[in-house]
Structure formats: structure tokens, C-alpha cells
PDB file of C-alpha atoms in Angstrom:
ATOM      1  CA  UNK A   1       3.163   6.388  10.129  1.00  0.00           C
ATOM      2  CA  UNK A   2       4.887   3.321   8.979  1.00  0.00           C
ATOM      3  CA  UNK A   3       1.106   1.529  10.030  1.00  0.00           C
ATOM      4  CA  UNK A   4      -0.591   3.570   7.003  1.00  0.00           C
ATOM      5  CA  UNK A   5       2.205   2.377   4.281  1.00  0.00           C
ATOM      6  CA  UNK A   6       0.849   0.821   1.410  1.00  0.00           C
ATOM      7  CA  UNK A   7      -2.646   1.631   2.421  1.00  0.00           C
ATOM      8  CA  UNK A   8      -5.292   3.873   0.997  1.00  0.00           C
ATOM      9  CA  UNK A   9      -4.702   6.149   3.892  1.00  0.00           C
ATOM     10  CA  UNK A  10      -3.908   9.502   2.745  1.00  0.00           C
ATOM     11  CA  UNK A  11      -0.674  11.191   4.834  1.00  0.00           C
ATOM     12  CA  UNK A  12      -3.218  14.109   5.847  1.00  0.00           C
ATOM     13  CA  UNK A  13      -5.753  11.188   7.054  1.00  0.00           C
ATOM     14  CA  UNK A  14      -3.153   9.269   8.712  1.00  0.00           C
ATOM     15  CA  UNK A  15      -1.866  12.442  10.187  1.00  0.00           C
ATOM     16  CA  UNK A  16      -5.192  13.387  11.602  1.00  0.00           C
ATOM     17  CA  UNK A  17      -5.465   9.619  13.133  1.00  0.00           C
ATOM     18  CA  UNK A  18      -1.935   9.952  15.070  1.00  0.00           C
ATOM     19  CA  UNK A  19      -3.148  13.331  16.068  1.00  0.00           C
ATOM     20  CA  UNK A  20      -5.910  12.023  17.595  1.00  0.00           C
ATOM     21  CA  UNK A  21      -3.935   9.245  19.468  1.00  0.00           C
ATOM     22  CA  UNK A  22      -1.479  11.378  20.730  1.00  0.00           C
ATOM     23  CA  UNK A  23      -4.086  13.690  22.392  1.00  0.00           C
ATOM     24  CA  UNK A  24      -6.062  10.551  23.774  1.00  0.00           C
ATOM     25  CA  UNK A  25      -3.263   9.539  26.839  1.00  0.00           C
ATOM     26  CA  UNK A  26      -3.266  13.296  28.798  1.00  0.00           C
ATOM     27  CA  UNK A  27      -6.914  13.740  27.489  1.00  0.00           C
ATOM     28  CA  UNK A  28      -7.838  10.353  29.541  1.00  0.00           C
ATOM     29  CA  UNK A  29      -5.246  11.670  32.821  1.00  0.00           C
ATOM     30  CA  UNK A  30      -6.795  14.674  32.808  1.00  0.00           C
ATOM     31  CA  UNK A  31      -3.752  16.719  31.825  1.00  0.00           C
ATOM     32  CA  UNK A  32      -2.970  19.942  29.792  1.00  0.00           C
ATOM     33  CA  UNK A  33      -1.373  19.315  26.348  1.00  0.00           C
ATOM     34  CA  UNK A  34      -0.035  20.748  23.005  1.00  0.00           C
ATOM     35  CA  UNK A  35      -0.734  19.432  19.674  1.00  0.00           C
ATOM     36  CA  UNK A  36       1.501  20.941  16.352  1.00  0.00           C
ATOM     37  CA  UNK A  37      -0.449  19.381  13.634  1.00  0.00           C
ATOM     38  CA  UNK A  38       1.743  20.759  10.505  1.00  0.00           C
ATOM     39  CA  UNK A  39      -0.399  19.354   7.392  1.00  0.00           C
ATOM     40  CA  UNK A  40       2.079  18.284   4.443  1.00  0.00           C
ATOM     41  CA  UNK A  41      -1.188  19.726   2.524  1.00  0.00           C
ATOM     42  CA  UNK A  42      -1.468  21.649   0.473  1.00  0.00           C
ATOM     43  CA  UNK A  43       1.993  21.727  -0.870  1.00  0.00           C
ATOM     44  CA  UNK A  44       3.346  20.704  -4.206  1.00  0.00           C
ATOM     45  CA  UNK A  45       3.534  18.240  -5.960  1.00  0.00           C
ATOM     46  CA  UNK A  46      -0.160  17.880  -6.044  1.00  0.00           C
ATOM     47  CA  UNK A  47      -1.455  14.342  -4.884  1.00  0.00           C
ATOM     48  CA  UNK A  48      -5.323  13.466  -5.203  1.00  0.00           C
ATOM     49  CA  UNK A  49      -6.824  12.855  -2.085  1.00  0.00           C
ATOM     50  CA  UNK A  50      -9.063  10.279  -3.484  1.00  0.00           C
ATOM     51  CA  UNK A  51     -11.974  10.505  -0.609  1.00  0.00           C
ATOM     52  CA  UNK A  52     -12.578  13.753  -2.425  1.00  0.00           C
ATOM     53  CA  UNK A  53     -11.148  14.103  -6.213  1.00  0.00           C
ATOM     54  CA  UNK A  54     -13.965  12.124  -8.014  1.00  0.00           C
ATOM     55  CA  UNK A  55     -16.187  14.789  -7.121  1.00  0.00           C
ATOM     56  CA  UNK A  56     -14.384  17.593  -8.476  1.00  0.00           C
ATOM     57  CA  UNK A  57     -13.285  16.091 -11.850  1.00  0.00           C
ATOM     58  CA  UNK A  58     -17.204  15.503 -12.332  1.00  0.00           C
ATOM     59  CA  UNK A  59     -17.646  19.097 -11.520  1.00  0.00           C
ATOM     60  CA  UNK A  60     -15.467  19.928 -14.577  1.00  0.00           C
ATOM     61  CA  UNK A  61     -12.203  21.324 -12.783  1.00  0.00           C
ATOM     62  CA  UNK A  62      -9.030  20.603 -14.696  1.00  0.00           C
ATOM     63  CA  UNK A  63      -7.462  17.244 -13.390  1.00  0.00           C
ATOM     64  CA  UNK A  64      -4.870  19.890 -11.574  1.00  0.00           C
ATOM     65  CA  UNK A  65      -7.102  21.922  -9.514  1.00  0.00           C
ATOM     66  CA  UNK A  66      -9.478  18.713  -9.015  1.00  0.00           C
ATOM     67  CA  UNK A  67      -5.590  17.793  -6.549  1.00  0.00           C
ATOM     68  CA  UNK A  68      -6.176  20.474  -5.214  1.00  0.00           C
ATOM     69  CA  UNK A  69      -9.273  20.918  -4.168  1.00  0.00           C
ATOM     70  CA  UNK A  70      -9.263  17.441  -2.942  1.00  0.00           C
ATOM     71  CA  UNK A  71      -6.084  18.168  -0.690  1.00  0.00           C
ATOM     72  CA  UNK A  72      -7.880  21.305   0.722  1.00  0.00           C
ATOM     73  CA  UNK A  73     -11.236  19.185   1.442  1.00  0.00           C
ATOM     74  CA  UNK A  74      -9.071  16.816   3.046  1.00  0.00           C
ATOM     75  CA  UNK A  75      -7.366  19.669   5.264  1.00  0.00           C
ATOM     76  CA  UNK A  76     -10.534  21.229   6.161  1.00  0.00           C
ATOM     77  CA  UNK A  77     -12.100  17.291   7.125  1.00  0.00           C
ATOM     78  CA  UNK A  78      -8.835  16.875   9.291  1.00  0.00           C
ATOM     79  CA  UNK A  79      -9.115  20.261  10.912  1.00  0.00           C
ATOM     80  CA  UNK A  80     -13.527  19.077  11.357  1.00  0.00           C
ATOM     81  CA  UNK A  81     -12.228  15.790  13.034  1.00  0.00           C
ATOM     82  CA  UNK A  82      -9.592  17.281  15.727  1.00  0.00           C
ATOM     83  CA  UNK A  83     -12.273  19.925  16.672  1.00  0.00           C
ATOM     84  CA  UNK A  84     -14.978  16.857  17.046  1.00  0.00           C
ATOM     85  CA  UNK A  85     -12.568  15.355  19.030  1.00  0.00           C
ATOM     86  CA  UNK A  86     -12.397  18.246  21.344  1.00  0.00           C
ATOM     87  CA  UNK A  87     -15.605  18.902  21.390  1.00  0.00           C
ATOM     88  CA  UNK A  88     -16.794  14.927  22.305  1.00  0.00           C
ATOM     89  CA  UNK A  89     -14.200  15.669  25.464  1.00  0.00           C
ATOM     90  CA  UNK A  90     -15.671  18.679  26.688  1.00  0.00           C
ATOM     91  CA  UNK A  91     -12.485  20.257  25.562  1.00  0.00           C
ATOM     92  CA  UNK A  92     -13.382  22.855  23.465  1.00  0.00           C
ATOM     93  CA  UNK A  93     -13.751  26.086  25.964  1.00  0.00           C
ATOM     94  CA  UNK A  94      -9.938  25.625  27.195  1.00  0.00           C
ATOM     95  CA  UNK A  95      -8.513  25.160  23.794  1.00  0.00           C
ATOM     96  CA  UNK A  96      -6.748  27.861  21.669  1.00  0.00           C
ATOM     97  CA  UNK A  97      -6.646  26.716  18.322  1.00  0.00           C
ATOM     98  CA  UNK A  98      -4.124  28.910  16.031  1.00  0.00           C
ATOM     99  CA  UNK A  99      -4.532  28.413  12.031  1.00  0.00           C
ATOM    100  CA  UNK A 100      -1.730  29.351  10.107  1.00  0.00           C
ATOM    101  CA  UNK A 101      -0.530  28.878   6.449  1.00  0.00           C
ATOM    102  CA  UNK A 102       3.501  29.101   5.275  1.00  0.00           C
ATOM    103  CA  UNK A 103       2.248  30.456   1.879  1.00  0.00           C
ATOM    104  CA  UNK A 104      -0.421  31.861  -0.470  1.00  0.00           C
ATOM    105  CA  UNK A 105      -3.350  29.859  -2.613  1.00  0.00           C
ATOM    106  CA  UNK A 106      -1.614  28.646  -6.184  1.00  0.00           C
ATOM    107  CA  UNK A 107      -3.562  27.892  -9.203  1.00  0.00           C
ATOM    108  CA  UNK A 108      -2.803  26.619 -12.718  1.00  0.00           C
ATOM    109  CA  UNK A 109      -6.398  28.356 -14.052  1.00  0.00           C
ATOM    110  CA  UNK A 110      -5.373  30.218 -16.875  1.00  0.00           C
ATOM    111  CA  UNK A 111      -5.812  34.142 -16.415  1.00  0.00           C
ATOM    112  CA  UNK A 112      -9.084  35.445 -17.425  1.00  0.00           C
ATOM    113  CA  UNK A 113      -8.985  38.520 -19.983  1.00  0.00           C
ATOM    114  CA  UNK A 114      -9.382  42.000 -18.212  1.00  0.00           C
ATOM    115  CA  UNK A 115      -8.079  40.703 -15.402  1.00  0.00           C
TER     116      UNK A 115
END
């Protein structure tokens, strides 16, 4: 990752890039292959994914869940590019894709009365 230091690449960006590359060599030999993508998202401490944050602070989320949000968005666009990438090599029928999270949703929304 040392390529996307100092850049405006966010880790789950750069992630998704050397994802991508590491699939490309048995993709282009025609061979079977396994891909752990383990996102650092979303995980504390909360760090705006800036493709994405603008548009939730305008939206009028706090400036915490705004992080948030943007680190999910930039999850979900990771997970949209690695299935475009299987899908633009035909790959998509013999692929088992397995989505798991380590924890539960967090929030720093204040409870609501009643509830």
C-alpha cells in the first residue's frame, strides 16, 4: 500500500485497487483463486471518506455519523467494484461471494424518547 501514502486514496479505495490486481494474474491464466478482502471499514476511530462525506454533512447528519456513513458508502462502492470486476470477466456464475461483519452497527444519535 506504500504506493497510496500521502495520497488522497482512501485505505478502503486503495484496498479495493490491490484487490483488483491481485485477482488480475490467475484471472488472465485462466486459474481458480481466493480473494480475503477484510475492509479496515467501518471500524473506529471514524475517518471521512471524503469521495462521500460532503454529501452527508449537507444532508444535516452530525459531523460523526456523516464518518460514518461515508465509510459505509465507501464499503458498499468497494464491494460494487470487485463484483464489476467479476462480472466484466465472465466470472460471476463460479464465484461464491461470503459477506460477513466482526460486529454490530454503532451510532452516536442520541436516543429518541419512548424508545
Amino acid at each position: 500500500l506504500e504506493e497510496y501514502y500521502g495520497s488522497d486514496t482512501f485505505l478502503t479505495e486503495a484496498l479495493t485497487k490491490e484487490a483488483i490486481k491481485a485477482m488480475d494474474a490467475p484471472v488472465k491464466n485462466r486459474q481458480p483463486f481466493f480473494l480475503y478482502m477484510a475492509h479496515y471499514a467501518v471500524h473506529i476511530p471514524l475517518m471521512a471518506d471524503k469521495r462521500f462525506y460532503q454529501k452527508y454533512l449537507d444532508n444535516g447528519l452530525p459531523e460523526s455519523e456523516a464518518k460514518y456513513a461515508s465509510m459505509i458508502e465507501g464499503m458498499d462502492k468497494s464491494l460494487g467494484d470487485l463484483m464489476n470486476y467479476l462480472q466484466e470477466h465472465h466470472l460471476v456464475k463460479n464465484t461464491i461471494i461470503i459477506f460477513m461483519s466482526d460486529n454490530g452497527g454503532f451510532s452516536q444519535a442520541p436516543p429518541r424518547a419512548g424508545k
